[in-house]
CSV table of C-alpha atoms in Angstrom, one decimal:
chain,number,residue,atom,x,y,z
N,1,MET,CA,-19.0,9.1,-4.2
N,2,SER,CA,-16.7,12.1,-4.5
N,3,GLN,CA,-15.6,13.4,-7.8
N,4,ASP,CA,-12.0,13.4,-6.4
N,5,SER,CA,-12.0,9.6,-6.4
N,6,PRO,CA,-13.9,8.3,-9.4
N,7,ASN,CA,-14.3,4.5,-9.6
N,8,HIS,CA,-13.3,4.2,-5.9
N,9,GLU,CA,-15.5,1.1,-5.5
N,10,ALA,CA,-13.8,-0.7,-8.3
N,11,ILE,CA,-10.3,0.3,-7.0
N,12,ALA,CA,-11.2,-0.9,-3.5
N,13,ALA,CA,-12.6,-4.2,-4.9
N,14,ALA,CA,-9.5,-4.8,-7.0
N,15,LYS,CA,-7.1,-4.1,-4.1
N,16,ASP,CA,-9.0,-6.5,-1.8
N,17,GLY,CA,-9.0,-9.1,-4.5
N,18,VAL,CA,-5.2,-8.9,-4.8
N,19,ALA,CA,-4.8,-9.1,-1.0
N,20,ALA,CA,-7.1,-12.1,-0.8
N,21,LEU,CA,-5.2,-13.8,-3.6
N,22,ALA,CA,-1.9,-13.3,-1.8
N,23,ILE,CA,-3.2,-14.6,1.5
N,24,LEU,CA,-4.8,-17.7,-0.1
N,25,ALA,CA,-1.8,-18.4,-2.4
N,26,ALA,CA,0.4,-18.3,0.7
N,27,ALA,CA,-1.8,-20.9,2.4
N,28,SER,CA,-1.8,-23.1,-0.7
N,29,CYS,CA,1.8,-22.8,-1.6
N,30,GLY,CA,3.5,-22.7,1.8
N,31,SER,CA,4.1,-26.4,2.0
N,32,LYS,CA,6.2,-26.1,-1.2
N,33,GLY,CA,8.4,-23.4,0.4
N,34,ILE,CA,6.8,-20.6,-1.6
N,35,ARG,CA,6.2,-17.4,0.3
N,36,VAL,CA,3.7,-14.8,-0.9
N,37,ARG,CA,3.5,-11.2,0.2
N,38,CYS,CA,1.4,-8.3,-1.0
N,39,VAL,CA,2.7,-4.7,-0.9
N,40,ALA,CA,0.0,-2.0,-0.5
N,41,PRO,CA,1.6,1.3,-1.0
N,42,GLY,CA,-0.2,4.5,-0.2
N,43,LEU,CA,0.2,7.9,-2.0
N,44,VAL,CA,3.7,7.9,-3.5
N,45,ARG,CA,5.2,10.8,-5.4
N,46,THR,CA,5.3,9.5,-9.0
N,47,PRO,CA,4.4,10.9,-12.4
N,48,LEU,CA,0.9,9.3,-12.0
N,49,THR,CA,0.3,11.2,-8.8
N,50,ALA,CA,1.7,14.6,-10.1
N,51,HIS,CA,-1.9,16.0,-10.2
N,52,ILE,CA,-1.9,15.7,-6.4
N,53,THR,CA,1.8,16.1,-5.5
N,54,GLN,CA,2.5,19.2,-7.6
N,55,GLY,CA,-0.5,21.2,-6.4
N,56,GLU,CA,0.5,22.9,-3.1
N,57,ALA,CA,-3.0,22.8,-1.5
N,58,ALA,CA,-3.6,19.2,-2.5
N,59,LEU,CA,-0.2,18.1,-1.4
N,60,ARG,CA,-0.7,19.8,2.0
N,61,ALA,CA,-4.1,18.2,2.4
N,62,SER,CA,-2.6,14.7,1.6
N,63,GLN,CA,0.3,15.2,3.9
N,64,GLY,CA,-2.1,16.2,6.7
N,65,MET,CA,-4.0,12.9,6.3
N,66,HIS,CA,-0.9,10.8,6.9
N,67,PRO,CA,0.2,10.2,10.6
N,68,LEU,CA,3.8,10.6,9.4
N,69,GLY,CA,3.0,14.0,7.9
N,70,ARG,CA,4.3,13.3,4.4
N,71,ILE,CA,3.5,11.3,1.3
N,72,GLY,CA,5.7,8.5,0.2
N,73,GLU,CA,8.7,8.4,-2.1
N,74,ALA,CA,9.5,5.5,-4.4
N,75,ALA,CA,12.5,4.8,-2.3
N,76,ASP,CA,10.2,4.1,0.7
N,77,VAL,CA,8.4,1.3,-1.2
N,78,ALA,CA,11.6,0.0,-2.8
N,79,ALA,CA,13.2,-0.4,0.6
N,80,ALA,CA,10.3,-2.5,2.0
N,81,MET,CA,10.3,-4.6,-1.2
N,82,GLU,CA,14.1,-5.1,-0.9
N,83,PHE,CA,13.5,-6.4,2.6
N,84,LEU,CA,10.7,-8.7,1.5
N,85,LEU,CA,12.9,-10.1,-1.2
N,86,SER,CA,15.8,-10.7,1.2
N,87,PRO,CA,16.5,-13.8,3.3
N,88,ALA,CA,15.7,-11.7,6.4
N,89,SER,CA,12.0,-12.1,5.6
N,90,ARG,CA,12.0,-15.8,5.3
N,91,TRP,CA,9.3,-16.2,8.0
N,92,ILE,CA,6.9,-13.8,6.4
N,93,THR,CA,4.1,-15.1,4.2
N,94,GLY,CA,0.4,-14.4,3.6
N,95,GLN,CA,0.8,-10.8,4.7
N,96,VAL,CA,-0.4,-7.5,3.2
N,97,ILE,CA,2.3,-5.0,4.0
N,98,GLY,CA,1.0,-1.4,4.0
N,99,ILE,CA,3.6,1.1,3.1
N,100,ASP,CA,1.4,4.2,3.5
N,101,GLY,CA,2.8,6.5,6.2
N,102,GLY,CA,0.2,5.1,8.6
N,103,LEU,CA,-2.8,6.2,6.6
N,104,ALA,CA,-4.5,2.8,6.8
N,105,THR,CA,-4.5,3.2,10.6
N,106,LEU,CA,-7.1,5.9,10.1
N,107,LYS,CA,-9.5,3.9,8.0
N,108,VAL,CA,-12.9,2.7,9.3
N,109,PRO,CA,-12.4,-0.4,11.6
N,110,GLY,CA,-13.1,-3.6,9.8
N,111,THR,CA,-12.1,-2.4,6.4
N,112,ARG,CA,-8.8,-3.1,4.7
N,113,TRP,CA,-8.5,0.0,2.5
């Protein structure tokens, strides 16, 4: 395990647990008209990520890892959530929506995170 990502195993397990909960809740609650979606944002510029986003070298490395060539902004996540809360998403349930600039497409096949 890298010192750059302490507790990565716990974080990955928690993320997969939330994703599984969303998928199973959607299956259980769909007949009641309840839709369940899970948003999985990637690296987003926030005060909690300042240690990455304010350092030029770390920021460039993070940007280089993303197929879109940049890290996310809060507005990117908010726009997706706004769509998911709108009537336009009425046919979407049981999905984990990655808002990560394509980073998940580079992960090891067969893993979610």
